[in-house]
Amino acid sequence: MNEHHTPSSPGGAVYEPTEYVHEKSWLTSLEQYQELYQQSVEDPETFWAEQAKEFLYWEKPWDKVLEWDFDDPHISWFAGGKTNVAYNCVDRHLHDGRRNKAAIIWESDERKSKVYTYQGVYNRVCRLANVLKAHGVKKGDVVAIYLPMVPEAVFSMLACARIGAIHTVVFSGFSATALRDRLQASQAKVLITADNGVRGGRINPLKAQADEALLEAPSVKTVIVVGRTRQEVDMMPGRDVYYHEEVSRDDISSHCDVEWVDAEDPLFILYTSGSTGKPKGIVHTTAGYLLGTAMTSKYTFDIRDDDVYFCTADVGWITGHSYITYGPMAIGATSIVFEGVPTYPDAGRFWDIVARHGVNQFYTAPTAIRSLMRSGDEFPNAHDLSSLRVIGSVGEPINPAAWEWYYHVIGHDRCSVVDTWWQTEGGAHMLTTIPGIMKMKPSAAGLPFFGMQPVVMNSEKEPSEAATGEEGRLCIKFPWPSMARGIWDDPGNARFKEVYFSQYPGLYFSGDAAVCDEDGYIWLKGRVDDVINVSGHRIGTAEIEASLNSHPEVAESAVVGFPHEIKGEGIYAYVVLKDGVDPDPGLDQILAGLVRKNIGPIAKPDVTHIVNELPKTRSGKIMRRILRKVAAGITDKEQYGDLSTLVDETVVDQIIDTRPHK
Ligand code: 7RM
């Protein structure tokens, strides 16, 4: 890995929290954190029971705080308790003084904004919930949401939660084929989509893509279409209806009784990439998930009641679920929903939003920070960023140069940078730097959030000693409320067990490499499985390979990540053609087109390298470590490690010799 991407190791710069942040932080000292943290791990049940009472409304108290097993995985928090996520995120704020407070500020691609108060959200969510019911949606049914960043995306999630339906949000950048796969896998009954999406001045024909997916997704009986651009689109009679017409019908009420659900009833499914096969439908349940997102929203972002909070993620990813919709709304915050892109109309767009809305907490990904840093300081310097107090990072390790730029140029040397490590499976921040009380180390995610019990396992599968700086694999020893409960359609939790609980028996395995330093700060070193982190988006190499292999001239392929200056990791595809096929000069483009069609533009290879053969071991396994080295530009075979198990070592020379130079 080149310097630009490799997080520095322990021993680099350290920044103390500033008085500017500390003077109003919820937690007032590191000792207070340590004390609470101790309670959370010594007596988790008492700790979490107290937090669950503080953060959530309960229609009926739970019977049992925790039941768990990491061998035959089964996790249950607050079972028997009755609550509702939409009630917690909306209804209760009508009576706690926040009725007329802005819940959502929507900032459109073309720089127009719209404010929705908690009362306004309530009315809209209830109406939509009634529409869903009118179309036959019942508790436990799956509703797919394929929407751009419009406020209706948030209303849709909450409307499902209100009636106990399970949503599955599909990122609007995914292709028709990817949508089809998720509709089939989840057996969704209803799809909520839009006529078009608008991003960076460009139109994304969502309804047309949805129509293509629906040809092979017969479980979907109703399609509700949000009119974003109000251009004419094909509407299938009997199946497709317009959102705005449905919610404004006279017989649709703006009240809808809450469906009280069990703490462990599923809230949503979110598909995420893993090492093998098709994406997994990660299942999150109700109370534990909401507790984790609410509590971290308060403590990690240090949100105060009159603050404006802005997370730049898309609701199609877990960050959007937890930190645009659920966490902020559970604590009654004002959350910005931004439709556009960081560089439109220019590279000052985020800073323009910060200045115009007086943003106090800003949360984005290292890839965005790197790309904006490259555009020059004149963009941030042209805007008033003085409202900012906490600036967050998520999605991949942040390299020190980007961290420093963020801290100095965006944070003006006084904001806390919170580097939050967590995963789709974790639901909420797992490691973080709590503002105002924790010192900051550029590139280190920081300390465990309350209740999190991380352990770095060395190559002997033993816990490594904190101070030795030994790199290992990051595991978690004890369940936390917001963790995933399983994978959708996975009888007996077999796949759940295999993926997360089998490498290190008795532990949850994260898939990440890490080092723990003498202060207990954890430094993330990237994924150790076949997942590539492109611009903070998780993409499985197996999915890309399946797309490449679907081309009739491709015999086999192997995809690996390589260090990329802006994206963090780029995608490097090794392709072997069938015997007798001559590589046609346009093949790169054709293959890229296939990947775009099967997954979406984010998964297109940056480099396509046609090779005669892949380096394989005698047992038939592709030696990916060699492919990663070549992709990273390391052509000195001395650095490749042991090659003796390869069937044919000359394959490696051939690959090095034909490496495309760019
Ligand atoms: C929230 C999210 C999860 C993977 C995870 C890591 C990487 C995320 C950080 C990070 C270093 C961070 N969910 N990752 N945050 N690595 N520092 N602060 O991204 O399911 O899409 O991805 O992302 O590899 O395992 S995710």
mmCIF file of N, CA, C and O in Angstrom, residues 424-490:
data_model
loop_
_atom_site.group_PDB
_atom_site.id
_atom_site.type_symbol
_atom_site.label_atom_id
_atom_site.label_comp_id
_atom_site.label_asym_id
_atom_site.label_seq_id
_atom_site.Cartn_x
_atom_site.Cartn_y
_atom_site.Cartn_z
ATOM 1 N N THR A 424 -22.302 -2.606 8.777
ATOM 2 C CA THR A 424 -23.723 -2.892 8.570
ATOM 3 C C THR A 424 -24.206 -3.842 9.672
ATOM 4 O O THR A 424 -25.281 -3.660 10.238
ATOM 5 N N GLU A 425 -23.387 -4.833 9.963
ATOM 6 C CA GLU A 425 -23.767 -5.863 10.929
ATOM 7 C C GLU A 425 -23.809 -5.331 12.356
ATOM 8 O O GLU A 425 -24.436 -5.938 13.226
ATOM 9 N N GLY A 426 -23.093 -4.244 12.614
ATOM 10 C CA GLY A 426 -23.016 -3.723 13.985
ATOM 11 C C GLY A 426 -24.138 -2.750 14.292
ATOM 12 O O GLY A 426 -24.416 -2.466 15.462
ATOM 13 N N GLY A 427 -24.735 -2.186 13.249
ATOM 14 C CA GLY A 427 -25.884 -1.306 13.416
ATOM 15 C C GLY A 427 -25.576 0.116 13.840
ATOM 16 O O GLY A 427 -26.232 1.047 13.406
ATOM 17 N N ALA A 428 -24.596 0.279 14.720
ATOM 18 C CA ALA A 428 -24.276 1.598 15.278
ATOM 19 C C ALA A 428 -22.766 1.646 15.575
ATOM 20 O O ALA A 428 -22.097 0.606 15.537
ATOM 21 N N HIS A 429 -22.273 2.839 15.889
ATOM 22 C CA HIS A 429 -20.832 3.005 16.157
ATOM 23 C C HIS A 429 -20.342 1.951 17.149
ATOM 24 O O HIS A 429 -20.941 1.767 18.209
ATOM 25 N N MET A 430 -19.254 1.324 16.814
ATOM 26 C CA MET A 430 -18.697 0.279 17.683
ATOM 27 C C MET A 430 -17.415 0.780 18.348
ATOM 28 O O MET A 430 -17.183 0.572 19.528
ATOM 29 N N LEU A 431 -16.567 1.445 17.564
ATOM 30 C CA LEU A 431 -15.388 2.127 18.105
ATOM 31 C C LEU A 431 -15.537 3.578 17.689
ATOM 32 O O LEU A 431 -15.949 3.863 16.561
ATOM 33 N N THR A 432 -15.178 4.492 18.570
ATOM 34 C CA THR A 432 -15.349 5.895 18.205
ATOM 35 C C THR A 432 -14.499 6.798 19.099
ATOM 36 O O THR A 432 -13.971 6.357 20.118
ATOM 37 N N THR A 433 -14.392 8.048 18.669
ATOM 38 C CA THR A 433 -13.646 9.026 19.446
ATOM 39 C C THR A 433 -14.698 9.961 20.017
ATOM 40 O O THR A 433 -15.304 10.720 19.273
ATOM 41 N N ILE A 434 -14.967 9.884 21.300
ATOM 42 C CA ILE A 434 -16.041 10.720 21.847
ATOM 43 C C ILE A 434 -15.546 12.164 21.977
ATOM 44 O O ILE A 434 -14.478 12.427 22.538
ATOM 45 N N PRO A 435 -16.305 13.108 21.404
ATOM 46 C CA PRO A 435 -15.821 14.484 21.323
ATOM 47 C C PRO A 435 -15.716 15.163 22.684
ATOM 48 O O PRO A 435 -16.490 14.885 23.588
ATOM 49 N N GLY A 436 -14.736 16.039 22.779
ATOM 50 C CA GLY A 436 -14.591 16.849 23.983
ATOM 51 C C GLY A 436 -13.850 16.161 25.103
ATOM 52 O O GLY A 436 -13.326 16.819 26.000
ATOM 53 N N ILE A 437 -13.775 14.840 25.081
ATOM 54 C CA ILE A 437 -13.122 14.135 26.194
ATOM 55 C C ILE A 437 -12.015 13.185 25.760
ATOM 56 O O ILE A 437 -11.167 12.827 26.567
ATOM 57 N N MET A 438 -12.030 12.759 24.523
ATOM 58 C CA MET A 438 -10.993 11.810 24.098
ATOM 59 C C MET A 438 -9.989 12.508 23.207
ATOM 60 O O MET A 438 -10.376 13.258 22.309
ATOM 61 N N LYS A 439 -8.702 12.239 23.458
ATOM 62 C CA LYS A 439 -7.708 12.779 22.540
ATOM 63 C C LYS A 439 -7.869 12.095 21.194
ATOM 64 O O LYS A 439 -8.413 10.988 21.116
ATOM 65 N N MET A 440 -7.400 12.787 20.168
ATOM 66 C CA MET A 440 -7.581 12.270 18.808
ATOM 67 C C MET A 440 -6.230 11.882 18.227
ATOM 68 O O MET A 440 -5.254 12.609 18.386
ATOM 69 N N LYS A 441 -6.202 10.727 17.576
ATOM 70 C CA LYS A 441 -4.983 10.280 16.907
ATOM 71 C C LYS A 441 -5.346 10.070 15.446
ATOM 72 O O LYS A 441 -6.155 9.188 15.151
ATOM 73 N N PRO A 442 -4.761 10.879 14.559
ATOM 74 C CA PRO A 442 -5.143 10.770 13.146
ATOM 75 C C PRO A 442 -4.990 9.339 12.643
ATOM 76 O O PRO A 442 -3.900 8.772 12.748
ATOM 77 N N SER A 443 -6.100 8.758 12.165
ATOM 78 C CA SER A 443 -6.129 7.402 11.621
ATOM 79 C C SER A 443 -6.545 6.319 12.599
ATOM 80 O O SER A 443 -6.767 5.188 12.184
ATOM 81 N N ALA A 444 -6.642 6.645 13.879
ATOM 82 C CA ALA A 444 -7.093 5.626 14.833
ATOM 83 C C ALA A 444 -8.576 5.831 15.097
ATOM 84 O O ALA A 444 -9.013 6.956 15.307
ATOM 85 N N ALA A 445 -9.346 4.738 15.068
ATOM 86 C CA ALA A 445 -10.779 4.885 15.294
ATOM 87 C C ALA A 445 -11.083 5.247 16.741
ATOM 88 O O ALA A 445 -12.124 5.795 17.036
ATOM 89 N N GLY A 446 -10.162 4.923 17.652
ATOM 90 C CA GLY A 446 -10.429 5.324 19.028
ATOM 91 C C GLY A 446 -10.823 4.174 19.910
ATOM 92 O O GLY A 446 -10.344 3.047 19.738
ATOM 93 N N LEU A 447 -11.687 4.455 20.866
ATOM 94 C CA LEU A 447 -11.996 3.513 21.929
ATOM 95 C C LEU A 447 -13.364 2.865 21.710
ATOM 96 O O LEU A 447 -14.183 3.391 20.964
ATOM 97 N N PRO A 448 -13.595 1.743 22.390
ATOM 98 C CA PRO A 448 -14.903 1.095 22.244
ATOM 99 C C PRO A 448 -16.035 1.954 22.777
ATOM 100 O O PRO A 448 -15.906 2.570 23.830
ATOM 101 N N PHE A 449 -17.139 1.964 22.051
ATOM 102 C CA PHE A 449 -18.343 2.600 22.579
ATOM 103 C C PHE A 449 -18.841 1.748 23.748
ATOM 104 O O PHE A 449 -18.441 0.594 23.913
ATOM 105 N N PHE A 450 -19.724 2.312 24.569
ATOM 106 C CA PHE A 450 -20.249 1.584 25.726
ATOM 107 C C PHE A 450 -20.734 0.195 25.322
ATOM 108 O O PHE A 450 -21.411 0.024 24.306
ATOM 109 N N GLY A 451 -20.350 -0.780 26.104
ATOM 110 C CA GLY A 451 -20.823 -2.141 25.879
ATOM 111 C C GLY A 451 -20.033 -2.936 24.863
ATOM 112 O O GLY A 451 -20.194 -4.147 24.777
ATOM 113 N N MET A 452 -19.177 -2.258 24.086
ATOM 114 C CA MET A 452 -18.433 -2.989 23.061
ATOM 115 C C MET A 452 -17.194 -3.606 23.690
ATOM 116 O O MET A 452 -16.443 -2.918 24.375
ATOM 117 N N GLN A 453 -16.966 -4.890 23.436
ATOM 118 C CA GLN A 453 -15.788 -5.561 23.999
ATOM 119 C C GLN A 453 -14.921 -6.108 22.871
ATOM 120 O O GLN A 453 -14.974 -7.286 22.538
ATOM 121 N N PRO A 454 -14.097 -5.226 22.265
ATOM 122 C CA PRO A 454 -13.262 -5.662 21.155
ATOM 123 C C PRO A 454 -12.063 -6.473 21.632
ATOM 124 O O PRO A 454 -11.599 -6.305 22.761
ATOM 125 N N VAL A 455 -11.577 -7.329 20.750
ATOM 126 C CA VAL A 455 -10.352 -8.070 21.029
ATOM 127 C C VAL A 455 -9.646 -8.288 19.691
ATOM 128 O O VAL A 455 -10.291 -8.595 18.691
ATOM 129 N N VAL A 456 -8.322 -8.019 19.675
ATOM 130 C CA VAL A 456 -7.554 -8.229 18.451
ATOM 131 C C VAL A 456 -6.898 -9.598 18.568
ATOM 132 O O VAL A 456 -6.125 -9.843 19.494
ATOM 133 N N MET A 457 -7.220 -10.505 17.654
ATOM 134 C CA MET A 457 -6.709 -11.877 17.733
ATOM 135 C C MET A 457 -5.482 -12.032 16.838
ATOM 136 O O MET A 457 -5.521 -11.673 15.656
ATOM 137 N N ASN A 458 -4.401 -12.550 17.379
ATOM 138 C CA ASN A 458 -3.179 -12.704 16.587
ATOM 139 C C ASN A 458 -3.209 -13.972 15.736
ATOM 140 O O ASN A 458 -4.203 -14.708 15.739
ATOM 141 N N SER A 459 -2.095 -14.210 15.033
ATOM 142 C CA SER A 459 -2.096 -15.334 14.096
ATOM 143 C C SER A 459 -2.195 -16.685 14.796
ATOM 144 O O SER A 459 -2.547 -17.681 14.178
ATOM 145 N N GLU A 460 -1.904 -16.706 16.103
ATOM 146 C CA GLU A 460 -2.096 -17.961 16.855
ATOM 147 C C GLU A 460 -3.531 -18.085 17.381
ATOM 148 O O GLU A 460 -3.822 -18.963 18.190
ATOM 149 N N LYS A 461 -4.359 -17.145 16.966
ATOM 150 C CA LYS A 461 -5.747 -17.094 17.435
ATOM 151 C C LYS A 461 -5.827 -16.859 18.939
ATOM 152 O O LYS A 461 -6.731 -17.344 19.624
ATOM 153 N N GLU A 462 -4.849 -16.091 19.431
ATOM 154 C CA GLU A 462 -4.860 -15.674 20.834
ATOM 155 C C GLU A 462 -5.067 -14.160 20.855
ATOM 156 O O GLU A 462 -4.612 -13.474 19.942
ATOM 157 N N PRO A 463 -5.651 -13.644 21.928
ATOM 158 C CA PRO A 463 -5.775 -12.182 22.016
ATOM 159 C C PRO A 463 -4.382 -11.548 22.055
ATOM 160 O O PRO A 463 -3.514 -12.023 22.791
ATOM 161 N N SER A 464 -4.144 -10.518 21.232
ATOM 162 C CA SER A 464 -2.807 -9.925 21.273
ATOM 163 C C SER A 464 -2.762 -8.885 22.378
ATOM 164 O O SER A 464 -3.760 -8.275 22.742
ATOM 165 N N GLU A 465 -1.593 -8.692 22.902
ATOM 166 C CA GLU A 465 -1.415 -7.741 23.997
ATOM 167 C C GLU A 465 -1.487 -6.335 23.426
ATOM 168 O O GLU A 465 -0.847 -6.026 22.424
ATOM 169 N N ALA A 466 -2.232 -5.484 24.105
ATOM 170 C CA ALA A 466 -2.464 -4.134 23.606
ATOM 171 C C ALA A 466 -1.173 -3.405 23.243
ATOM 172 O O ALA A 466 -1.026 -2.898 22.141
ATOM 173 N N ALA A 467 -0.232 -3.355 24.144
ATOM 174 C CA ALA A 467 0.923 -2.473 23.964
ATOM 175 C C ALA A 467 1.935 -2.955 22.927
ATOM 176 O O ALA A 467 2.782 -2.192 22.496
ATOM 177 N N THR A 468 1.853 -4.208 22.501
ATOM 178 C CA THR A 468 2.879 -4.726 21.603
ATOM 179 C C THR A 468 2.725 -4.214 20.175
ATOM 180 O O THR A 468 3.635 -4.338 19.372
ATOM 181 N N GLY A 469 1.589 -3.666 19.856
ATOM 182 C CA GLY A 469 1.375 -3.169 18.500
ATOM 183 C C GLY A 469 1.277 -4.300 17.486
ATOM 184 O O GLY A 469 1.483 -4.104 16.297
ATOM 185 N N GLU A 470 0.946 -5.468 17.954
ATOM 186 C CA GLU A 470 0.835 -6.628 17.071
ATOM 187 C C GLU A 470 -0.466 -6.544 16.261
ATOM 188 O O GLU A 470 -1.530 -6.310 16.824
ATOM 189 N N GLU A 471 -0.329 -6.718 14.930
ATOM 190 C CA GLU A 471 -1.531 -6.660 14.096
ATOM 191 C C GLU A 471 -2.296 -7.978 14.178
ATOM 192 O O GLU A 471 -1.701 -9.045 14.248
ATOM 193 N N GLY A 472 -3.584 -7.876 14.196
ATOM 194 C CA GLY A 472 -4.400 -9.087 14.244
ATOM 195 C C GLY A 472 -5.759 -8.828 13.655
ATOM 196 O O GLY A 472 -5.955 -7.864 12.923
ATOM 197 N N ARG A 473 -6.688 -9.688 13.981
ATOM 198 C CA ARG A 473 -8.033 -9.552 13.431
ATOM 199 C C ARG A 473 -9.004 -9.116 14.510
ATOM 200 O O ARG A 473 -8.988 -9.661 15.611
ATOM 201 N N LEU A 474 -9.798 -8.164 14.140
ATOM 202 C CA LEU A 474 -10.679 -7.559 15.126
ATOM 203 C C LEU A 474 -11.941 -8.399 15.333
ATOM 204 O O LEU A 474 -12.693 -8.660 14.394
ATOM 205 N N CYS A 475 -12.116 -8.816 16.570
ATOM 206 C CA CYS A 475 -13.297 -9.594 16.950
ATOM 207 C C CYS A 475 -13.998 -8.891 18.103
ATOM 208 O O CYS A 475 -13.440 -7.990 18.720
ATOM 209 N N ILE A 476 -15.220 -9.325 18.394
ATOM 210 C CA ILE A 476 -15.963 -8.761 19.525
ATOM 211 C C ILE A 476 -16.415 -9.935 20.395
ATOM 212 O O ILE A 476 -16.939 -10.928 19.894
ATOM 213 N N LYS A 477 -16.202 -9.756 21.713
ATOM 214 C CA LYS A 477 -16.428 -10.860 22.646
ATOM 215 C C LYS A 477 -17.841 -11.018 23.162
ATOM 216 O O LYS A 477 -18.193 -12.057 23.685
ATOM 217 N N PHE A 478 -18.583 -9.930 23.152
ATOM 218 C CA PHE A 478 -19.867 -9.937 23.861
ATOM 219 C C PHE A 478 -20.928 -9.242 23.006
ATOM 220 O O PHE A 478 -20.603 -8.298 22.295
ATOM 221 N N PRO A 479 -22.159 -9.696 23.059
ATOM 222 C CA PRO A 479 -23.193 -9.059 22.221
ATOM 223 C C PRO A 479 -23.483 -7.617 22.633
ATOM 224 O O PRO A 479 -23.299 -7.245 23.791
ATOM 225 N N TRP A 480 -23.919 -6.831 21.666
ATOM 226 C CA TRP A 480 -24.329 -5.451 21.924
ATOM 227 C C TRP A 480 -25.731 -5.275 21.329
ATOM 228 O O TRP A 480 -26.102 -5.997 20.387
ATOM 229 N N PRO A 481 -26.524 -4.348 21.866
ATOM 230 C CA PRO A 481 -27.939 -4.310 21.479
ATOM 231 C C PRO A 481 -28.205 -4.121 19.995
ATOM 232 O O PRO A 481 -29.141 -4.706 19.455
ATOM 233 N N SER A 482 -27.373 -3.309 19.302
ATOM 234 C CA SER A 482 -27.692 -3.003 17.906
ATOM 235 C C SER A 482 -27.075 -3.981 16.915
ATOM 236 O O SER A 482 -27.071 -3.721 15.718
ATOM 237 N N MET A 483 -26.549 -5.105 17.389
ATOM 238 C CA MET A 483 -25.932 -6.026 16.426
ATOM 239 C C MET A 483 -27.000 -6.758 15.605
ATOM 240 O O MET A 483 -28.134 -6.918 16.026
ATOM 241 N N ALA A 484 -26.590 -7.183 14.401
ATOM 242 C CA ALA A 484 -27.497 -7.941 13.535
ATOM 243 C C ALA A 484 -27.927 -9.210 14.248
ATOM 244 O O ALA A 484 -27.178 -9.806 15.027
ATOM 245 N N ARG A 485 -29.139 -9.627 13.977
ATOM 246 C CA ARG A 485 -29.654 -10.862 14.580
ATOM 247 C C ARG A 485 -29.510 -12.048 13.647
ATOM 248 O O ARG A 485 -29.735 -13.188 14.051
ATOM 249 N N GLY A 486 -29.207 -11.783 12.392
ATOM 250 C CA GLY A 486 -29.079 -12.900 11.470
ATOM 251 C C GLY A 486 -29.105 -12.418 10.040
ATOM 252 O O GLY A 486 -29.007 -11.212 9.771
ATOM 253 N N ILE A 487 -29.199 -13.393 9.139
ATOM 254 C CA ILE A 487 -29.254 -13.125 7.713
ATOM 255 C C ILE A 487 -30.636 -13.570 7.257
ATOM 256 O O ILE A 487 -31.128 -14.624 7.692
ATOM 257 N N TRP A 488 -31.254 -12.779 6.406
ATOM 258 C CA TRP A 488 -32.608 -13.095 5.929
ATOM 259 C C TRP A 488 -32.589 -14.425 5.181
ATOM 260 O O TRP A 488 -31.655 -14.685 4.417
ATOM 261 N N ASP A 489 -33.601 -15.234 5.404
ATOM 262 C CA ASP A 489 -33.737 -16.482 4.679
ATOM 263 C C ASP A 489 -32.522 -17.398 4.902
ATOM 264 O O ASP A 489 -31.907 -17.875 3.947
ATOM 265 N N ASP A 490 -32.180 -17.594 6.141
ATOM 266 C CA ASP A 490 -31.000 -18.390 6.501
ATOM 267 C C ASP A 490 -31.414 -19.370 7.591
ATOM 268 O O ASP A 490 -31.192 -19.130 8.780
#
